[in-house]
Coordinates of C-alpha atoms in Angstrom, one line a residue:
M1 CA 230.3 248.2 -102.2
A2 CA 229.3 244.6 -101.1
V3 CA 225.9 243.5 -99.2
S4 CA 228.1 241.2 -96.5
A5 CA 229.4 244.2 -95.5
M6 CA 226.5 246.0 -95.3
Y7 CA 225.0 242.7 -93.4
R8 CA 227.9 242.8 -91.1
I9 CA 227.2 246.1 -89.8
F10 CA 224.0 246.2 -89.9
A11 CA 225.1 242.7 -87.5
L12 CA 226.6 244.4 -84.6
T13 CA 225.2 247.0 -84.0
I14 CA 221.4 244.7 -83.0
I15 CA 224.7 242.1 -81.7
I16 CA 225.4 245.9 -79.5
C17 CA 221.6 247.1 -79.0
M18 CA 220.2 243.3 -78.2
A19 CA 223.5 242.6 -75.5
C20 CA 222.7 245.6 -73.5
N21 CA 218.1 246.5 -73.7
S22 CA 217.6 243.2 -73.4
G23 CA 214.1 243.7 -71.8
V24 CA 214.7 242.7 -67.5
K25 CA 212.0 243.7 -65.2
R26 CA 212.2 247.0 -63.9
K27 CA 214.2 246.5 -60.5
Q28 CA 217.1 244.6 -62.5
Q29 CA 216.6 248.3 -65.6
A30 CA 216.9 250.2 -62.4
A31 CA 220.3 247.7 -61.0
S32 CA 222.1 247.4 -64.3
G33 CA 220.9 250.7 -66.0
Y34 CA 225.0 252.4 -66.0
V35 CA 226.7 249.3 -67.0
L36 CA 223.7 248.1 -70.2
S37 CA 223.7 252.0 -70.5
Y38 CA 228.1 252.2 -70.8
L39 CA 228.2 249.5 -73.5
K40 CA 225.6 250.9 -75.2
E41 CA 226.8 254.4 -75.4
E42 CA 230.6 253.5 -75.8
V43 CA 230.7 250.6 -76.7
N44 CA 228.9 249.9 -79.2
P45 CA 230.4 253.2 -81.4
L46 CA 233.5 250.9 -81.3
F47 CA 232.2 248.5 -82.8
Q48 CA 230.6 249.8 -85.2
N49 CA 233.9 252.2 -86.5
R50 CA 236.2 248.7 -86.3
E51 CA 238.3 250.6 -82.8
I52 CA 238.5 246.7 -82.0
Q53 CA 241.2 247.4 -79.5
A54 CA 240.0 250.4 -77.8
A55 CA 236.6 248.4 -77.2
R56 CA 238.9 245.7 -75.6
R57 CA 240.2 248.5 -72.8
K58 CA 236.8 249.7 -71.9
L59 CA 235.4 246.1 -71.9
D60 CA 238.5 245.4 -69.1
S61 CA 237.8 248.3 -67.4
I62 CA 234.4 248.0 -66.3
L63 CA 235.0 244.0 -65.3
P64 CA 235.6 244.5 -61.9
V65 CA 233.0 247.0 -61.5
I66 CA 230.5 243.7 -63.2
K67 CA 231.9 241.0 -61.1
K68 CA 231.6 243.0 -58.0
R69 CA 227.7 243.1 -59.0
D70 CA 227.4 240.1 -59.3
D71 CA 224.0 241.4 -61.9
Y72 CA 223.7 238.4 -63.7
V73 CA 222.2 240.5 -66.7
E74 CA 225.0 242.7 -66.5
M75 CA 227.7 239.4 -67.1
C76 CA 226.0 238.2 -69.8
S77 CA 225.9 241.5 -72.1
W78 CA 229.5 241.5 -71.1
L79 CA 230.5 238.7 -72.3
R80 CA 228.6 238.5 -75.8
C81 CA 230.1 241.8 -76.2
M82 CA 234.2 239.9 -75.3
A83 CA 232.6 237.5 -78.5
V84 CA 231.2 240.0 -80.8
V85 CA 235.3 242.0 -79.9
Y86 CA 236.9 239.1 -81.0
E87 CA 235.1 237.3 -84.1
L88 CA 235.9 240.9 -85.1
E89 CA 239.2 240.2 -85.3
K90 CA 238.8 236.9 -86.8
K91 CA 239.0 234.5 -83.7
L92 CA 236.2 232.5 -84.0
D93 CA 237.3 229.6 -81.7
S94 CA 237.5 231.9 -78.5
A95 CA 234.5 233.8 -80.1
R96 CA 232.3 230.7 -79.4
L97 CA 233.8 230.6 -76.2
Y98 CA 232.3 233.1 -74.3
V99 CA 229.6 233.6 -76.6
D100 CA 229.0 229.6 -75.0
Q101 CA 229.6 231.2 -71.7
A102 CA 226.7 234.1 -71.8
L103 CA 224.6 230.8 -73.3
A104 CA 225.5 228.5 -69.7
L105 CA 225.0 231.4 -67.6
A106 CA 221.4 233.1 -69.2
I107 CA 220.2 229.6 -68.8
E108 CA 220.7 229.0 -65.3
K109 CA 219.8 231.9 -64.1
D110 CA 217.5 233.9 -66.0
T111 CA 213.7 233.5 -65.9
T112 CA 212.6 235.9 -68.3
E113 CA 213.8 233.9 -71.6
R114 CA 215.3 237.0 -73.0
Q115 CA 219.3 236.5 -71.7
I116 CA 218.7 233.2 -73.7
L117 CA 217.0 234.8 -76.7
A118 CA 220.6 237.4 -76.9
G119 CA 222.3 234.0 -76.4
N120 CA 221.0 232.0 -79.4
I121 CA 221.5 234.9 -81.9
Q122 CA 224.2 235.1 -81.2
T123 CA 225.7 232.0 -80.5
A124 CA 223.6 231.3 -84.5
A125 CA 226.2 234.0 -85.9
V126 CA 229.6 233.0 -84.5
L127 CA 228.6 229.1 -85.6
S128 CA 227.8 230.7 -89.5
E129 CA 231.5 232.5 -89.4
C130 CA 232.6 228.9 -88.7
R131 CA 230.6 227.5 -91.5
S132 CA 228.9 225.3 -89.0
L133 CA 225.7 225.4 -90.8
D134 CA 224.1 222.8 -89.7
S135 CA 224.1 224.2 -85.7
A136 CA 223.7 227.7 -86.3
L137 CA 220.6 226.8 -87.7
R138 CA 219.4 225.1 -84.7
Y139 CA 220.4 228.0 -82.6
A140 CA 218.9 230.8 -84.6
R141 CA 215.4 228.1 -85.5
E142 CA 215.7 228.2 -81.6
A143 CA 215.8 232.2 -81.1
Y144 CA 213.6 232.9 -83.8
S145 CA 210.5 230.6 -82.1
L146 CA 211.3 232.3 -78.2
A147 CA 211.2 235.4 -80.4
K148 CA 207.8 235.3 -81.5
R149 CA 206.1 234.9 -78.1
I150 CA 208.3 237.6 -76.0
D151 CA 210.7 240.1 -78.5
T152 CA 209.1 240.7 -81.5
P153 CA 210.7 243.6 -82.5
G154 CA 214.0 241.1 -82.6
L155 CA 212.1 239.5 -85.6
P156 CA 213.7 241.4 -87.5
F157 CA 217.3 240.2 -87.3
I158 CA 216.9 236.8 -86.1
C159 CA 215.2 236.9 -90.2
M160 CA 218.3 238.2 -91.2
K161 CA 220.5 235.4 -88.7
L162 CA 218.2 232.9 -90.7
Y163 CA 218.7 234.3 -94.5
D164 CA 222.2 234.6 -94.0
I165 CA 222.6 231.1 -92.6
Y166 CA 220.0 229.6 -95.5
E167 CA 221.7 232.1 -98.5
K168 CA 225.0 229.6 -97.7
I169 CA 223.4 226.4 -97.5
G170 CA 222.2 227.2 -100.6
D171 CA 218.3 227.2 -100.1
L172 CA 216.6 230.0 -102.8
P173 CA 212.8 229.5 -100.8
M174 CA 214.6 229.7 -97.4
Q175 CA 216.0 233.0 -97.9
K176 CA 212.7 234.2 -99.8
K177 CA 210.9 233.8 -96.8
Y178 CA 213.0 235.3 -94.7
L179 CA 214.0 238.3 -96.6
F180 CA 210.1 240.0 -97.4
E181 CA 209.5 238.8 -94.1
G182 CA 211.9 241.3 -91.5
F183 CA 211.2 243.5 -94.0
N184 CA 207.4 243.7 -93.5
L185 CA 208.3 243.2 -89.9
S186 CA 210.8 246.6 -90.0
T187 CA 210.1 249.3 -89.0
S188 CA 213.3 250.9 -89.1
P189 CA 214.7 253.2 -92.5
K190 CA 218.3 252.1 -92.5
Y191 CA 216.7 248.3 -91.6
K192 CA 213.9 248.3 -94.4
T193 CA 217.0 249.2 -96.8
V194 CA 219.5 246.8 -95.5
F195 CA 216.2 243.7 -96.3
A196 CA 215.4 245.9 -99.6
T197 CA 219.5 245.3 -100.2
N198 CA 219.4 242.0 -99.5
I199 CA 216.4 241.1 -102.1
S200 CA 217.8 242.4 -105.1
A201 CA 220.8 241.0 -104.3
Y202 CA 218.0 237.9 -104.6
Y203 CA 216.4 238.6 -107.6
E204 CA 219.4 239.1 -109.6
R205 CA 220.6 235.6 -108.5
V206 CA 218.1 233.9 -109.8
N207 CA 217.8 235.7 -113.3
Q208 CA 214.9 238.1 -112.0
V209 CA 216.7 242.0 -113.0
D210 CA 213.1 243.4 -114.0
S211 CA 211.7 242.2 -110.2
A212 CA 215.2 243.3 -109.2
L213 CA 214.9 247.1 -110.6
I214 CA 210.8 247.5 -109.5
F215 CA 212.3 247.3 -106.8
F216 CA 214.9 249.7 -105.6
Q217 CA 213.9 251.9 -107.9
A218 CA 210.4 252.1 -106.0
L219 CA 212.8 252.7 -102.6
M220 CA 215.1 255.1 -104.2
R221 CA 211.4 257.6 -104.3
D222 CA 211.5 256.9 -100.1
S223 CA 213.1 260.4 -99.1
S224 CA 213.3 258.4 -95.5
F225 CA 216.1 257.7 -96.2
S226 CA 219.7 260.0 -95.7
N227 CA 222.2 258.1 -94.0
P228 CA 225.8 258.2 -96.2
Y229 CA 226.5 254.6 -95.8
Y230 CA 222.9 253.7 -96.8
D231 CA 223.3 256.3 -99.4
A232 CA 226.4 254.7 -100.7
V233 CA 224.3 251.4 -101.1
R234 CA 221.8 252.3 -103.0
Y235 CA 223.5 253.8 -105.9
E236 CA 225.7 252.0 -106.2
S237 CA 223.9 248.9 -106.7
L238 CA 220.8 250.2 -108.5
G239 CA 223.7 251.3 -111.2
T240 CA 224.9 247.5 -111.1
L241 CA 221.1 246.7 -112.3
L242 CA 221.0 249.9 -114.7
S243 CA 224.1 248.4 -116.5
K244 CA 223.0 244.8 -116.3
K245 CA 219.8 246.1 -118.2
G246 CA 221.7 247.6 -120.6
F247 CA 221.4 252.0 -119.2
L248 CA 225.0 251.7 -119.3
E249 CA 225.7 255.6 -118.9
E250 CA 223.0 256.9 -116.8
G251 CA 224.1 252.5 -114.4
L252 CA 227.1 254.7 -114.8
R253 CA 226.8 257.0 -113.2
Y254 CA 224.7 256.1 -110.6
Q255 CA 227.6 253.4 -109.5
L256 CA 230.1 256.7 -109.5
K257 CA 227.7 258.4 -107.5
G258 CA 228.2 255.7 -104.7
M259 CA 231.7 255.4 -105.2
Q260 CA 231.9 258.7 -104.8
I261 CA 230.1 258.2 -101.0
S262 CA 232.1 255.2 -100.5
R263 CA 235.9 256.8 -100.5
A264 CA 234.4 259.8 -98.4
L265 CA 233.4 256.3 -96.0
D266 CA 236.7 254.3 -96.8
E267 CA 235.0 251.4 -97.9
L268 CA 235.4 251.7 -101.5
N269 CA 236.3 247.6 -101.9
A270 CA 237.2 245.4 -104.6
Q271 CA 233.1 244.8 -105.6
S272 CA 232.7 247.7 -106.4
Y273 CA 236.5 248.7 -109.2
L274 CA 234.8 245.8 -110.3
N275 CA 231.2 246.6 -110.7
V276 CA 232.0 250.2 -111.8
A277 CA 235.0 248.1 -114.5
A278 CA 232.0 246.1 -115.5
T279 CA 230.3 248.6 -117.1
Y280 CA 232.6 250.6 -118.8
R281 CA 234.2 247.7 -120.7
K282 CA 230.3 247.6 -122.5
L283 CA 231.0 251.2 -122.9
G284 CA 234.4 249.5 -124.8
Q285 CA 237.0 252.2 -122.8
Y286 CA 239.0 249.5 -121.7
K287 CA 241.9 251.4 -121.1
V288 CA 239.6 252.6 -117.8
D289 CA 238.4 249.0 -117.3
E290 CA 241.8 247.7 -117.1
H291 CA 242.6 250.3 -114.2
L292 CA 239.5 249.9 -112.4
L293 CA 240.1 246.4 -112.2
D294 CA 244.0 246.3 -111.7
T295 CA 243.3 248.8 -108.9
A296 CA 240.3 246.0 -107.5
L297 CA 243.3 243.2 -107.5
R298 CA 245.2 245.1 -105.2
L299 CA 241.7 245.3 -103.2
V300 CA 241.1 241.8 -102.3
S301 CA 244.4 240.1 -102.0
H302 CA 244.3 241.7 -98.5
E303 CA 241.1 239.5 -98.5
K304 CA 241.7 235.8 -99.7
N305 CA 238.7 236.1 -102.0
W306 CA 239.5 233.6 -104.5
A307 CA 236.6 234.0 -105.3
L308 CA 235.8 237.2 -106.5
E309 CA 239.9 237.0 -107.6
K310 CA 238.8 234.5 -109.8
K311 CA 236.2 236.5 -111.5
I312 CA 238.1 239.4 -112.1
W313 CA 240.4 237.7 -113.4
K314 CA 238.7 236.9 -116.0
A315 CA 237.0 239.4 -116.1
K316 CA 240.7 240.7 -117.0
A317 CA 240.9 238.1 -119.5
E318 CA 238.0 239.4 -121.6
N319 CA 239.3 243.0 -121.3
L320 CA 242.9 242.3 -123.4
M321 CA 240.5 240.2 -125.4
L322 CA 238.2 242.8 -126.6
Q323 CA 241.6 245.3 -127.0
Q324 CA 243.6 242.6 -129.3
Q325 CA 246.0 240.9 -126.5
P326 CA 245.7 237.6 -126.6
G327 CA 248.7 236.4 -125.7
K328 CA 248.1 238.4 -122.5
A329 CA 244.2 237.4 -122.8
Y330 CA 245.5 233.8 -121.8
A331 CA 247.7 234.4 -119.3
A332 CA 244.7 235.9 -116.7
L333 CA 243.3 233.0 -117.7
D334 CA 245.4 230.6 -116.7
S335 CA 245.4 232.9 -113.4
A336 CA 241.6 232.8 -113.2
F337 CA 242.2 229.0 -113.2
V338 CA 244.8 229.1 -110.8
Y339 CA 242.9 231.1 -108.1
Y340 CA 239.5 228.9 -109.5
Q341 CA 241.7 226.2 -108.1
K342 CA 243.0 227.5 -104.9
E343 CA 238.6 228.4 -104.3
V344 CA 238.3 224.4 -105.0
D345 CA 241.0 224.0 -101.8
S346 CA 238.7 225.8 -99.3
S347 CA 235.9 225.1 -100.4
M348 CA 236.8 221.4 -99.5
I349 CA 239.4 222.3 -96.6
G350 CA 235.6 224.2 -95.5
Q351 CA 233.7 221.1 -95.8
A352 CA 235.5 218.9 -93.8
R353 CA 236.4 221.3 -90.8
D354 CA 232.1 221.2 -91.0
L355 CA 231.8 217.5 -90.8
E356 CA 234.5 218.2 -88.1
A357 CA 233.0 220.7 -86.3
K358 CA 229.4 218.8 -86.1
Y359 CA 229.7 216.2 -83.8
S360 CA 232.3 218.4 -81.2
L361 CA 229.2 221.6 -80.9
L362 CA 227.2 218.6 -80.7
E363 CA 229.0 217.3 -77.8
K364 CA 229.6 221.0 -76.4
D365 CA 225.5 221.6 -76.9
N366 CA 225.0 218.8 -75.0
Q367 CA 227.4 219.3 -72.1
I368 CA 225.2 222.5 -70.8
K369 CA 221.7 220.8 -71.5
S370 CA 222.3 217.7 -68.9
L371 CA 225.7 216.1 -67.6
A372 CA 224.5 213.0 -67.1
L373 CA 224.2 212.7 -71.2
S374 CA 228.2 212.4 -70.9
N375 CA 228.7 209.3 -71.5
Q376 CA 226.3 208.9 -74.1
L377 CA 227.3 211.8 -76.1
S378 CA 231.3 211.1 -75.8
E379 CA 230.4 207.4 -77.4
R380 CA 228.6 209.2 -80.1
T381 CA 231.3 212.1 -80.1
R382 CA 234.0 208.8 -81.7
E383 CA 232.1 207.6 -83.5
G384 CA 231.3 211.3 -84.8
Q385 CA 235.6 211.0 -86.0
R386 CA 234.8 208.1 -87.2
R387 CA 233.4 208.6 -89.4
T388 CA 234.4 212.9 -89.3
I389 CA 238.2 210.7 -90.3
V390 CA 237.0 208.1 -93.5
R391 CA 234.6 211.8 -94.6
I392 CA 237.9 213.4 -94.5
I393 CA 239.7 210.6 -96.5
C394 CA 237.2 210.4 -98.8
G395 CA 237.1 214.3 -99.4
T396 CA 240.7 214.3 -100.0
A397 CA 240.7 211.5 -102.3
I398 CA 238.3 213.3 -104.5
L399 CA 240.1 216.7 -104.6
G400 CA 242.8 214.7 -105.7
L401 CA 241.3 213.7 -108.4
L402 CA 239.5 217.0 -109.3
I403 CA 243.1 219.0 -109.6
V404 CA 245.4 215.7 -111.6
W405 CA 241.7 215.9 -114.1
M406 CA 242.3 219.9 -113.6
W407 CA 245.8 219.7 -114.8
R408 CA 245.0 216.7 -117.1
R409 CA 243.3 219.0 -119.3
K410 CA 244.7 222.6 -118.7
Q411 CA 247.7 220.6 -120.6
F412 CA 245.2 219.0 -122.6
K413 CA 244.3 221.9 -123.9
R414 CA 248.0 224.2 -124.5
N415 CA 248.7 220.7 -126.1
I416 CA 245.9 222.1 -128.3
R417 CA 246.6 225.5 -129.1
E418 CA 250.2 224.6 -130.1
E419 CA 249.4 221.9 -132.7
S420 CA 247.1 224.7 -134.1
L421 CA 250.0 227.8 -134.0
R422 CA 252.3 225.0 -135.6
Q423 CA 249.7 224.6 -138.6
Q424 CA 249.8 227.5 -138.6
L425 CA 254.0 228.2 -139.0
L426 CA 254.1 224.7 -141.5
R427 CA 251.0 226.1 -143.5
G428 CA 253.4 229.7 -143.6
Q429 CA 255.9 227.3 -145.5
I430 CA 254.3 226.0 -148.1
D431 CA 252.4 230.0 -148.4
S432 CA 255.8 230.8 -149.3
H433 CA 256.7 228.4 -151.4
F434 CA 254.0 228.5 -154.0
L435 CA 254.7 232.6 -153.7
Y436 CA 259.0 231.9 -154.7
S437 CA 257.6 229.2 -157.4
S438 CA 254.8 231.5 -158.8
V439 CA 258.1 234.5 -159.0
S440 CA 260.0 232.8 -160.6
G441 CA 257.0 232.2 -163.7
L442 CA 256.5 235.0 -163.5
Q443 CA 260.1 236.2 -164.1
Q444 CA 260.3 234.1 -167.5
L445 CA 257.3 235.2 -169.0
I446 CA 258.9 238.5 -168.6
K447 CA 262.2 237.9 -169.8
K448 CA 260.6 236.6 -172.8
G449 CA 258.9 239.9 -173.1
N450 CA 255.6 238.6 -173.1
T451 CA 253.9 241.3 -171.2
E452 CA 250.0 241.0 -172.2
D453 CA 250.5 237.1 -170.3
A454 CA 252.3 238.7 -168.0
T455 CA 249.8 240.9 -167.4
E456 CA 247.2 238.4 -166.9
F457 CA 249.1 236.0 -164.9
V458 CA 249.7 238.6 -162.3
R459 CA 245.3 239.2 -162.4
R460 CA 245.2 235.8 -162.2
L461 CA 248.0 235.3 -159.3
A462 CA 246.1 238.1 -157.5
R463 CA 242.5 236.3 -157.6
L464 CA 244.2 233.7 -156.2
F465 CA 246.3 234.5 -153.1
R466 CA 242.8 236.8 -152.8
L467 CA 240.8 233.2 -151.7
S468 CA 244.2 231.9 -150.4
L469 CA 243.9 234.9 -148.4
E470 CA 240.8 234.2 -147.3
N471 CA 241.1 230.8 -146.6
A472 CA 244.5 231.2 -144.3
R473 CA 242.1 233.7 -141.6
Q474 CA 241.3 230.4 -140.3
A475 CA 242.2 226.8 -139.1
F476 CA 239.8 224.8 -141.2
V477 CA 238.0 225.8 -144.2
P478 CA 235.0 224.6 -146.4
L479 CA 235.9 222.1 -148.9
K480 CA 235.1 224.4 -151.8
N481 CA 236.6 227.1 -150.2
E482 CA 239.7 224.9 -150.5
L483 CA 239.1 223.0 -154.5
D484 CA 237.9 227.6 -155.5
A485 CA 241.5 228.4 -154.4
L486 CA 243.0 224.7 -156.7
A487 CA 241.2 225.1 -159.8
S488 CA 242.1 228.9 -159.7
Y489 CA 246.9 227.9 -159.7
L490 CA 245.6 225.2 -161.9
T491 CA 244.1 227.5 -163.6
L492 CA 246.8 230.0 -163.2
Q493 CA 249.9 227.3 -164.0
Q494 CA 247.6 226.4 -167.2
S495 CA 248.6 229.6 -169.4
L496 CA 252.1 229.8 -167.3
Y497 CA 253.1 226.1 -169.2
E498 CA 251.1 227.3 -172.2
D499 CA 248.5 224.1 -172.3
Q500 CA 250.6 221.9 -171.7
F501 CA 248.5 219.4 -169.6
D502 CA 244.6 219.7 -168.6
Y503 CA 242.8 218.7 -165.0
E504 CA 239.6 217.7 -163.6
I505 CA 238.7 217.3 -160.4
R506 CA 235.3 215.1 -159.4
V507 CA 234.2 215.2 -156.0
E508 CA 231.9 212.0 -155.4
G509 CA 229.5 211.5 -152.5
V510 CA 229.7 215.0 -150.8
S511 CA 226.3 216.5 -150.7
D512 CA 226.8 220.1 -148.8
Q513 CA 230.3 220.8 -149.6
E514 CA 230.5 223.9 -147.4
A515 CA 229.8 221.8 -144.2
V516 CA 232.7 219.4 -144.8
L517 CA 236.0 221.9 -143.2
I518 CA 239.7 221.0 -144.2
P519 CA 242.9 223.1 -143.0
P520 CA 243.4 224.8 -146.3
M521 CA 246.7 224.7 -148.8
L522 CA 246.6 220.8 -148.5
L523 CA 245.5 219.5 -152.0
Q524 CA 248.0 221.9 -154.3
P525 CA 251.0 220.9 -153.3
F526 CA 250.5 218.1 -154.7
A527 CA 249.8 219.1 -157.6
E528 CA 252.0 221.6 -158.3
N529 CA 254.7 219.3 -157.3
A530 CA 252.5 216.7 -160.8
I531 CA 252.9 220.4 -163.0
L532 CA 257.4 221.1 -162.0
H533 CA 258.8 218.1 -161.4
G534 CA 256.6 215.7 -163.8
F535 CA 255.9 217.2 -166.7
A536 CA 259.5 218.6 -167.1
G537 CA 261.2 217.7 -170.5
Q538 CA 257.6 215.7 -171.5
K539 CA 257.1 215.9 -175.0
E540 CA 252.8 214.2 -174.5
K541 CA 250.0 216.6 -173.0
G542 CA 250.2 216.1 -168.9
Q543 CA 247.1 215.0 -167.8
I544 CA 246.1 215.6 -163.8
T545 CA 243.7 214.7 -162.4
I546 CA 242.2 214.7 -158.5
R547 CA 239.3 212.0 -156.9
I548 CA 237.9 212.7 -153.6
Q549 CA 235.0 211.0 -152.1
M550 CA 233.6 210.3 -148.8
D551 CA 235.1 207.7 -146.5
H552 CA 233.7 207.1 -143.1
K553 CA 235.0 210.1 -140.3
A554 CA 237.8 211.3 -143.4
L555 CA 237.8 212.2 -147.5
Y556 CA 239.8 210.2 -149.6
C557 CA 241.6 212.2 -151.9
V558 CA 243.6 211.1 -155.3
I559 CA 246.0 212.9 -157.1
E560 CA 246.9 211.5 -160.3
D561 CA 249.0 212.8 -163.0
N562 CA 250.4 210.6 -165.8
G563 CA 254.4 212.1 -166.0
R564 CA 257.6 211.1 -166.0
G565 CA 257.1 209.2 -162.2
F566 CA 260.5 208.9 -160.2
Q567 CA 262.6 207.9 -162.5
G568 CA 266.3 208.7 -162.7
M569 CA 266.0 209.1 -158.2
E570 CA 267.5 205.5 -156.3
D571 CA 266.3 206.8 -153.0
Q572 CA 262.2 208.7 -152.6
D573 CA 262.8 209.9 -149.4
Q574 CA 265.6 211.6 -150.8
K575 CA 263.8 212.7 -153.7
R576 CA 260.6 214.2 -152.0
P577 CA 260.0 218.0 -152.5
L578 CA 259.4 220.4 -149.2
S579 CA 256.3 221.0 -149.7
T580 CA 255.3 217.1 -149.3
I581 CA 257.5 217.1 -146.5
I582 CA 255.7 219.0 -145.1
N583 CA 252.5 218.4 -145.7
Q584 CA 253.6 215.2 -144.5
E585 CA 253.9 216.8 -141.1
R586 CA 250.9 219.0 -141.0
L587 CA 248.2 215.3 -141.3
E588 CA 250.4 213.6 -138.0
I589 CA 249.5 217.2 -136.3
L590 CA 245.6 216.8 -138.3
G591 CA 245.6 213.6 -136.9
R592 CA 246.2 214.2 -133.5
Q593 CA 243.8 217.5 -133.0
T594 CA 240.8 215.2 -134.5
R595 CA 242.2 211.5 -133.2
T596 CA 240.7 210.1 -137.1
P597 CA 244.4 207.7 -138.5
A598 CA 246.0 211.3 -141.9
Q599 CA 247.2 208.8 -144.0
L600 CA 249.4 209.9 -147.1
K601 CA 250.8 207.6 -150.0
I602 CA 253.0 208.6 -153.2
I603 CA 253.0 205.6 -155.4
D604 CA 255.2 205.8 -159.1
K605 CA 252.2 204.2 -160.5
K606 CA 255.0 202.6 -163.8
A607 CA 256.8 201.0 -160.9
T608 CA 253.5 199.1 -159.9
G609 CA 252.7 198.5 -163.8
A610 CA 249.2 201.4 -164.4
G611 CA 250.8 203.2 -166.5
A612 CA 253.6 206.6 -166.3
G613 CA 253.3 209.2 -163.6
V614 CA 252.8 209.9 -159.9
R615 CA 249.4 208.7 -157.7
V616 CA 249.1 210.3 -154.7
E617 CA 247.0 208.8 -151.8
L618 CA 246.1 211.1 -148.9
R619 CA 243.1 209.8 -146.2
L620 CA 242.1 213.3 -145.1
P621 CA 240.1 213.8 -141.2
Y622 CA 238.0 216.1 -141.8
Q623 CA 235.5 218.2 -139.1
Q624 CA 231.7 218.7 -139.6
E625 CA 230.3 222.5 -139.6
A626 CA 227.7 223.1 -137.1

């Protein structure tokens, strides 16, 4: 159960009680007793049960009596009750109108200052709901000062209101100050539970889960707490804390017990399901976790709580990834990003509204205090509006830039993902080509009846495929692994072609071949071309030389042979084998991924006067292992 919901019920109860028991003098109490008792006993329970329309009807029915009696205490109390009605209906402008009227009447007639105190508290509550935090803080501090002088029993509620405002502002030291002050001042077990729950939430917020756990376990041992609503809060909160500390089975028992009580009270919400789902996910029960997250999504869709909906979608993505469903997981992350954007948009709009409300509220407050300052306030308001417009324009521009940046970042990640998948597809084509060539060679040995060589060939082929499969699992593999696989391949081909060629692999300037990462299966196709096309029909023994050396942010690789070269072929572009064309495309993708140019040159040595054969030059970008 959310702490905010718990606090809201607490706040409503105190506001109504202050509206009804304002500590007036004995004669005033006698005159107002009937009306105030009616508000406390008939209207207050309706507010706590969220029966707003029924509360409005009762308030409307008693208004003629209050007007006839002309008692300012009754009228102030009635106005504040109406403000609560509109606050529960989320009509905050109307709520502010009624609470302003109550405060103005109290300032005019109340000599005890108790009605002024109640008016300041409720004004702070409404302004806090409107996100006008600077104005809310001013009224709450005024109420705090008044309560210190005239109404110490009301201080715990004011401390809670100040904590609520400072939580929205983000001031952690002030949150802690008023939480512990309110806890120490509270005499009611229910109010102490509210403070204790928020203290626990504060410890979690500052990453002091051990302190929260100790505090809450001590609270659980107090037998004076018996209200079902607060029992549900305590069980769920303690269970969540235990789960975070790794006591999963014990934490789950408390969470389920709290949810059972909440369900009976019809108070279950999306946050409760999210907390329990996290515990099931840690326990490896992914299907239960997924079902609970889906339920949380259905509940949160009615709340327009973008931040919570983002958390639920992120949890779904984690669940789907653990279930080996990466496609659905990426889709869930995209949904989380959508609600993150909505959260950012809402925050920016809220800030703009705060700026706009700041100066209009300043004008209203000063009009209440003195009509003589109206001209001066009008000038301030105009200046404030000009500043507000400038800030709104700046805020809109910043928001636009942020959205564009987020969109471009998302597009970039999507492109990288597509390029990676394309790399895997092309690498798979290389693997298929190599498998075809190997099977053809094996068929030749079998046709010759050379079973011993065929058996040895299969053994070496199996070892080569094991190395290839290990390398194929990653987009980038250590240079050493790639060279081991290449050496295995060349050895295999030597046995297939009855030692018709020799090979040599030299690495220069690379101190740690394990730390240099390159895409797998890039070098082998060029060596394969030399064997299949360069040495075919040649009487002279073939020689393949492979040299690799460091070249700034890339590896300079040369694959050279002494074969027939390009003789008898007129168009060099059309004669290239399929594997060479695929590798050319892989290098282009690699260059885009690493933002380092990748180059491929294939040179006929005879055409350059360097003897027979082909020389392949590769400039291959690499990654450094972290």
